[in-house]
Amino acid sequence: MVITKRYTVPTGYQTFFPYGGVVYPVGEMKKDAILYFTEPLITNVIHMGFKDEMEEAFELLMKEELVIEKKMTSIEFSAQDMQSLQVEMERAGER
């Protein structure tokens, strides 16, 4: 996986995903084919990328907007959205 999105709220969810990405080296095979995930699913980091004060400020601003202003939580803390996600994944597996 290559992380291409962060702090994303997919349509239909009341929570946010900290990360979204595409399969390496294939990339985005079709429009909006993004895999969303949380930090516990990350098992190995190959390359961290560039991080400076601007990056840290971005993270704080996103958390302020999503958590404090919009009162959202990460999907891993929402039983309702996790259940919806599981149903969605099961349906996708049936296709």
N, CA and C atoms as an extended XYZ file, in Angstrom:
285
Properties=species:S:1:pos:R:3:atomname:S:1:resname:S:1:resid:I:1 pbc="F F F"
N         0.836       -1.184        0.000 N   MET     1
C         0.000        0.000        0.000 CA  MET     1
C         0.876        1.240        0.000 C   MET     1
N         0.420        2.236       -0.709 N   VAL     2
C         1.023        3.558       -0.671 CA  VAL     2
C        -0.072        4.494       -0.171 C   VAL     2
N         0.217        5.223        0.892 N   ILE     3
C        -0.765        6.147        1.446 CA  ILE     3
C        -0.872        7.355        0.519 C   ILE     3
N        -2.093        7.604        0.060 N   THR     4
C        -2.340        8.734       -0.847 CA  THR     4
C        -3.328        9.731       -0.256 C   THR     4
N        -4.001        9.353        0.811 N   LYS     5
C        -4.983       10.224        1.458 CA  LYS     5
C        -4.859       10.101        2.968 C   LYS     5
N        -5.200       11.184        3.641 N   ARG     6
C        -5.223       11.136        5.100 CA  ARG     6
C        -6.420       11.922        5.615 C   ARG     6
N        -6.914       11.492        6.765 N   TYR     7
C        -8.052       12.148        7.416 CA  TYR     7
C        -9.206       12.313        6.434 C   TYR     7
N        -9.685       11.192        5.917 N   THR     8
C       -10.708       11.169        4.890 CA  THR     8
C       -12.038       10.693        5.475 C   THR     8
N       -13.118       11.334        5.049 N   VAL     9
C       -14.463       10.939        5.453 CA  VAL     9
C       -15.200       10.461        4.197 C   VAL     9
N       -15.222        9.146        3.978 N   PRO    10
C       -15.917        8.633        2.798 CA  PRO    10
C       -17.421        8.911        2.882 C   PRO    10
N       -18.072        9.020        1.746 N   THR    11
C       -19.509        9.257        1.680 CA  THR    11
C       -20.257        8.192        2.476 C   THR    11
N       -21.175        8.623        3.303 N   GLY    12
C       -22.002        7.697        4.065 CA  GLY    12
C       -21.477        7.375        5.454 C   GLY    12
N       -20.328        7.892        5.824 N   TYR    13
C       -19.750        7.608        7.130 CA  TYR    13
C       -19.828        8.834        8.035 C   TYR    13
N       -19.967        8.588        9.322 N   GLN    14
C       -19.978        9.655       10.321 CA  GLN    14
C       -18.631        9.739       11.030 C   GLN    14
N       -17.698        8.927       10.602 N   THR    15
C       -16.364        8.878       11.185 CA  THR    15
C       -15.331        9.067       10.078 C   THR    15
N       -14.073        9.250       10.475 N   PHE    16
C       -13.031        9.430        9.471 CA  PHE    16
C       -12.048        8.277        9.500 C   PHE    16
N       -11.391        8.090        8.386 N   PHE    17
C       -10.301        7.128        8.279 CA  PHE    17
C        -8.996        7.928        8.326 C   PHE    17
N        -8.054        7.546        9.172 N   PRO    18
C        -6.779        8.267        9.206 CA  PRO    18
C        -6.000        8.137        7.900 C   PRO    18
N        -6.179        7.018        7.196 N   TYR    19
C        -5.390        6.784        5.982 CA  TYR    19
C        -6.238        6.199        4.861 C   TYR    19
N        -5.816        6.494        3.651 N   GLY    20
C        -6.373        5.881        2.455 CA  GLY    20
C        -5.214        5.673        1.502 C   GLY    20
N        -5.296        4.634        0.714 N   GLY    21
C        -4.178        4.388       -0.188 CA  GLY    21
C        -4.534        3.465       -1.333 C   GLY    21
N        -3.527        3.182       -2.120 N   VAL    22
C        -3.666        2.306       -3.276 CA  VAL    22
C        -2.610        1.207       -3.195 C   VAL    22
N        -2.873        0.135       -3.908 N   VAL    23
C        -1.954       -1.005       -3.908 CA  VAL    23
C        -0.726       -0.655       -4.749 C   VAL    23
N         0.433       -0.890       -4.199 N   TYR    24
C         1.699       -0.642       -4.894 CA  TYR    24
C         2.093       -1.918       -5.631 C   TYR    24
N         2.569       -1.889       -6.813 N   PRO    25
C         2.854       -0.775       -7.695 CA  PRO    25
C         1.714       -0.477       -8.665 C   PRO    25
N         0.574       -1.135       -8.505 N   VAL    26
C        -0.532       -1.018       -9.452 CA  VAL    26
C        -1.169        0.373       -9.438 C   VAL    26
N        -1.418        0.909       -8.257 N   GLY    27
C        -2.052        2.215       -8.154 CA  GLY    27
C        -3.558        2.120       -8.189 C   GLY    27
N        -4.206        3.207       -8.549 N   GLU    28
C        -5.659        3.286       -8.578 CA  GLU    28
C        -6.158        2.711       -9.900 C   GLU    28
N        -6.677        1.487       -9.850 N   MET    29
C        -7.109        0.786      -11.060 CA  MET    29
C        -8.355        1.409      -11.691 C   MET    29
N        -9.274        1.883      -10.853 N   LYS    30
C       -10.457        2.575      -11.360 CA  LYS    30
C       -10.737        3.764      -10.450 C   LYS    30
N       -11.493        4.713      -10.942 N   LYS    31
C       -11.757        5.953      -10.221 CA  LYS    31
C       -12.284        5.683       -8.809 C   LYS    31
N       -11.682        6.345       -7.853 N   ASP    32
C       -12.082        6.259       -6.440 CA  ASP    32
C       -11.934        4.867       -5.834 C   ASP    32
N       -11.045        4.060       -6.370 N   ALA    33
C       -10.783        2.729       -5.812 CA  ALA    33
C        -9.703        2.850       -4.736 C   ALA    33
N       -10.085        3.476       -3.638 N   ILE    34
C        -9.165        3.727       -2.536 CA  ILE    34
C        -9.465        2.741       -1.410 C   ILE    34
N        -8.427        2.205       -0.790 N   LEU    35
C        -8.583        1.357        0.385 CA  LEU    35
C        -8.345        2.238        1.609 C   LEU    35
N        -9.321        2.285        2.507 N   TYR    36
C        -9.209        3.100        3.710 CA  TYR    36
C        -8.809        2.205        4.870 C   TYR    36
N        -7.982        2.741        5.776 N   PHE    37
C        -7.534        1.921        6.895 CA  PHE    37
C        -7.072        2.782        8.064 C   PHE    37
N        -6.817        2.111        9.178 N   THR    38
C        -6.382        2.774       10.403 CA  THR    38
C        -4.986        2.290       10.783 C   THR    38
N        -4.378        2.956       11.704 N   GLU    39
C        -2.992        2.655       12.082 CA  GLU    39
C        -2.760        1.220       12.555 C   GLU    39
N        -3.692        0.588       13.298 N   PRO    40
C        -3.428       -0.795       13.719 CA  PRO    40
C        -3.210       -1.772       12.573 C   PRO    40
N        -3.661       -1.421       11.372 N   LEU    41
C        -3.475       -2.306       10.216 CA  LEU    41
C        -2.116       -2.150        9.556 C   LEU    41
N        -1.358       -1.145        9.948 N   ILE    42
C        -0.024       -0.929        9.382 CA  ILE    42
C         0.961       -1.822       10.130 C   ILE    42
N         1.587       -2.724        9.403 N   THR    43
C         2.525       -3.650       10.049 CA  THR    43
C         3.982       -3.344        9.720 C   THR    43
N         4.214       -2.638        8.608 N   ASN    44
C         5.578       -2.382        8.187 CA  ASN    44
C         5.622       -1.065        7.402 C   ASN    44
N         6.543       -0.198        7.756 N   VAL    45
C         6.707        1.058        7.032 CA  VAL    45
C         8.018        0.983        6.256 C   VAL    45
N         7.929        1.072        4.931 N   ILE    46
C         9.117        1.005        4.084 CA  ILE    46
C         9.801        2.367        4.012 C   ILE    46
N         9.010        3.405        3.822 N   HIS    47
C         9.559        4.757        3.729 CA  HIS    47
C         8.550        5.735        4.330 C   HIS    47
N         8.995        6.577        5.244 N   MET    48
C         8.111        7.485        5.955 CA  MET    48
C         7.766        8.730        5.141 C   MET    48
N         8.633        9.209        4.325 N   GLY    49
C         8.362       10.432        3.574 CA  GLY    49
C         8.801       11.659        4.346 C   GLY    49
N         8.599       12.813        3.731 N   PHE    50
C         9.050       14.078        4.296 CA  PHE    50
C         8.103       14.558        5.384 C   PHE    50
N         8.641       15.004        6.511 N   LYS    51
C         7.824       15.517        7.604 CA  LYS    51
C         8.538       16.708        8.227 C   LYS    51
N         7.829       17.832        8.289 N   ASP    52
C         8.385       19.033        8.909 CA  ASP    52
C         7.303       19.706        9.753 C   ASP    52
N         7.531       20.950       10.158 N   GLU    53
C         6.559       21.653       10.991 CA  GLU    53
C         5.233       21.855       10.265 C   GLU    53
N         5.279       22.071        8.955 N   MET    54
C         4.047       22.246        8.182 CA  MET    54
C         3.197       20.972        8.214 C   MET    54
N         3.857       19.831        8.132 N   GLU    55
C         3.152       18.552        8.192 CA  GLU    55
C         2.506       18.371        9.567 C   GLU    55
N         3.245       18.671       10.618 N   GLU    56
C         2.702       18.555       11.966 CA  GLU    56
C         1.538       19.513       12.174 C   GLU    56
N         1.629       20.726       11.607 N   ALA    57
C         0.539       21.703       11.697 CA  ALA    57
C        -0.694       21.187       10.959 C   ALA    57
N        -0.485       20.561        9.799 N   PHE    58
C        -1.594       19.979        9.032 CA  PHE    58
C        -2.312       18.934        9.869 C   PHE    58
N        -1.556       18.044       10.488 N   GLU    59
C        -2.158       16.998       11.312 CA  GLU    59
C        -2.982       17.596       12.445 C   GLU    59
N        -2.451       18.595       13.112 N   LEU    60
C        -3.178       19.236       14.209 CA  LEU    60
C        -4.447       19.919       13.705 C   LEU    60
N        -4.365       20.612       12.568 N   LEU    61
C        -5.545       21.278       12.011 CA  LEU    61
C        -6.627       20.277       11.604 C   LEU    61
N        -6.222       19.166       11.015 N   MET    62
C        -7.194       18.148       10.616 CA  MET    62
C        -7.866       17.531       11.838 C   MET    62
N        -7.082       17.247       12.864 N   LYS    63
C        -7.659       16.689       14.090 CA  LYS    63
C        -8.581       17.706       14.757 C   LYS    63
N        -8.203       18.980       14.743 N   GLU    64
C        -9.044       20.021       15.323 CA  GLU    64
C       -10.372       20.106       14.572 C   GLU    64
N       -10.303       20.094       13.234 N   GLU    65
C       -11.524       20.190       12.438 CA  GLU    65
C       -12.414       18.971       12.617 C   GLU    65
N       -11.848       17.785       12.492 N   LEU    66
C       -12.653       16.561       12.532 CA  LEU    66
C       -13.094       16.189       13.939 C   LEU    66
N       -12.175       16.225       14.892 N   VAL    67
C       -12.478       15.742       16.243 CA  VAL    67
C       -13.165       16.806       17.094 C   VAL    67
N       -12.624       18.008       17.117 N   ILE    68
C       -13.166       19.033       18.004 CA  ILE    68
C       -14.375       19.733       17.383 C   ILE    68
N       -14.221       20.243       16.160 N   GLU    69
C       -15.307       21.011       15.549 CA  GLU    69
C       -16.461       20.136       15.068 C   GLU    69
N       -16.154       19.030       14.374 N   LYS    70
C       -17.212       18.175       13.815 CA  LYS    70
C       -17.570       17.009       14.733 C   LYS    70
N       -16.856       16.885       15.855 N   LYS    71
C       -17.101       15.834       16.850 CA  LYS    71
C       -17.096       14.429       16.243 C   LYS    71
N       -16.162       14.195       15.341 N   MET    72
C       -16.014       12.887       14.716 CA  MET    72
C       -14.948       12.086       15.459 C   MET    72
N       -14.963       10.797       15.224 N   THR    73
C       -13.920        9.927       15.744 CA  THR    73
C       -13.370        9.105       14.588 C   THR    73
N       -12.236        8.485       14.825 N   SER    74
C       -11.691        7.557       13.848 CA  SER    74
C       -12.636        6.362       13.770 C   SER    74
N       -12.756        5.759       12.613 N   ILE    75
C       -13.707        4.654       12.418 CA  ILE    75
C       -13.483        3.521       13.406 C   ILE    75
N       -12.259        3.329       13.843 N   GLU    76
C       -11.988        2.217       14.750 CA  GLU    76
C       -12.683        2.383       16.099 C   GLU    76
N       -13.191        3.586       16.394 N   PHE    77
C       -13.878        3.836       17.658 CA  PHE    77
C       -15.391        3.935       17.486 C   PHE    77
N       -15.915        3.564       16.328 N   SER    78
C       -17.348        3.614       16.054 CA  SER    78
C       -17.857        2.226       15.702 C   SER    78
N       -18.546        1.609       16.632 N   ALA    79
C       -19.079        0.263       16.392 CA  ALA    79
C       -20.068        0.275       15.226 C   ALA    79
N       -20.866        1.332       15.110 N   GLN    80
C       -21.864        1.422       14.045 CA  GLN    80
C       -21.210        1.485       12.666 C   GLN    80
N       -20.225        2.360       12.492 N   ASP    81
C       -19.563        2.459       11.190 CA  ASP    81
C       -18.724        1.221       10.895 C   ASP    81
N       -18.142        0.621       11.913 N   MET    82
C       -17.377       -0.613       11.690 CA  MET    82
C       -18.313       -1.724       11.214 C   MET    82
N       -19.521       -1.793       11.781 N   GLN    83
C       -20.494       -2.793       11.354 CA  GLN    83
C       -20.933       -2.529        9.909 C   GLN    83
N       -21.179       -1.254        9.575 N   SER    84
C       -21.543       -0.896        8.203 CA  SER    84
C       -20.427       -1.274        7.230 C   SER    84
N       -19.186       -1.020        7.628 N   LEU    85
C       -18.040       -1.354        6.799 CA  LEU    85
C       -17.957       -2.860        6.572 C   LEU    85
N       -18.211       -3.635        7.623 N   GLN    86
C       -18.165       -5.091        7.497 CA  GLN    86
C       -19.227       -5.585        6.513 C   GLN    86
N       -20.429       -5.029        6.600 N   VAL    87
C       -21.501       -5.407        5.673 CA  VAL    87
C       -21.108       -5.037        4.246 C   VAL    87
N       -20.559       -3.850        4.096 N   GLU    88
C       -20.119       -3.382        2.771 CA  GLU    88
C       -19.056       -4.313        2.185 C   GLU    88
N       -18.117       -4.738        3.019 N   MET    89
C       -17.051       -5.637        2.557 CA  MET    89
C       -17.617       -7.004        2.181 C   MET    89
N       -18.582       -7.498        2.945 N   GLU    90
C       -19.201       -8.789        2.643 CA  GLU    90
C       -19.932       -8.723        1.304 C   GLU    90
N       -20.641       -7.619        1.057 N   ARG    91
C       -21.345       -7.452       -0.219 CA  ARG    91
C       -20.368       -7.414       -1.381 C   ARG    91
N       -19.248       -6.710       -1.193 N   ALA    92
C       -18.241       -6.614       -2.243 CA  ALA    92
C       -17.647       -7.989       -2.541 C   ALA    92
N       -17.512       -8.823       -1.515 N   GLY    93
C       -16.980      -10.170       -1.690 CA  GLY    93
C       -17.907      -11.091       -2.449 C   GLY    93
N       -19.194      -10.774       -2.416 N   GLU    94
C       -20.195      -11.601       -3.115 CA  GLU    94
C       -20.235      -11.321       -4.605 C   GLU    94
N       -19.720      -10.188       -5.025 N   ARG    95
C       -19.786       -9.795       -6.452 CA  ARG    95
C       -18.800      -10.540       -7.279 C   ARG    95
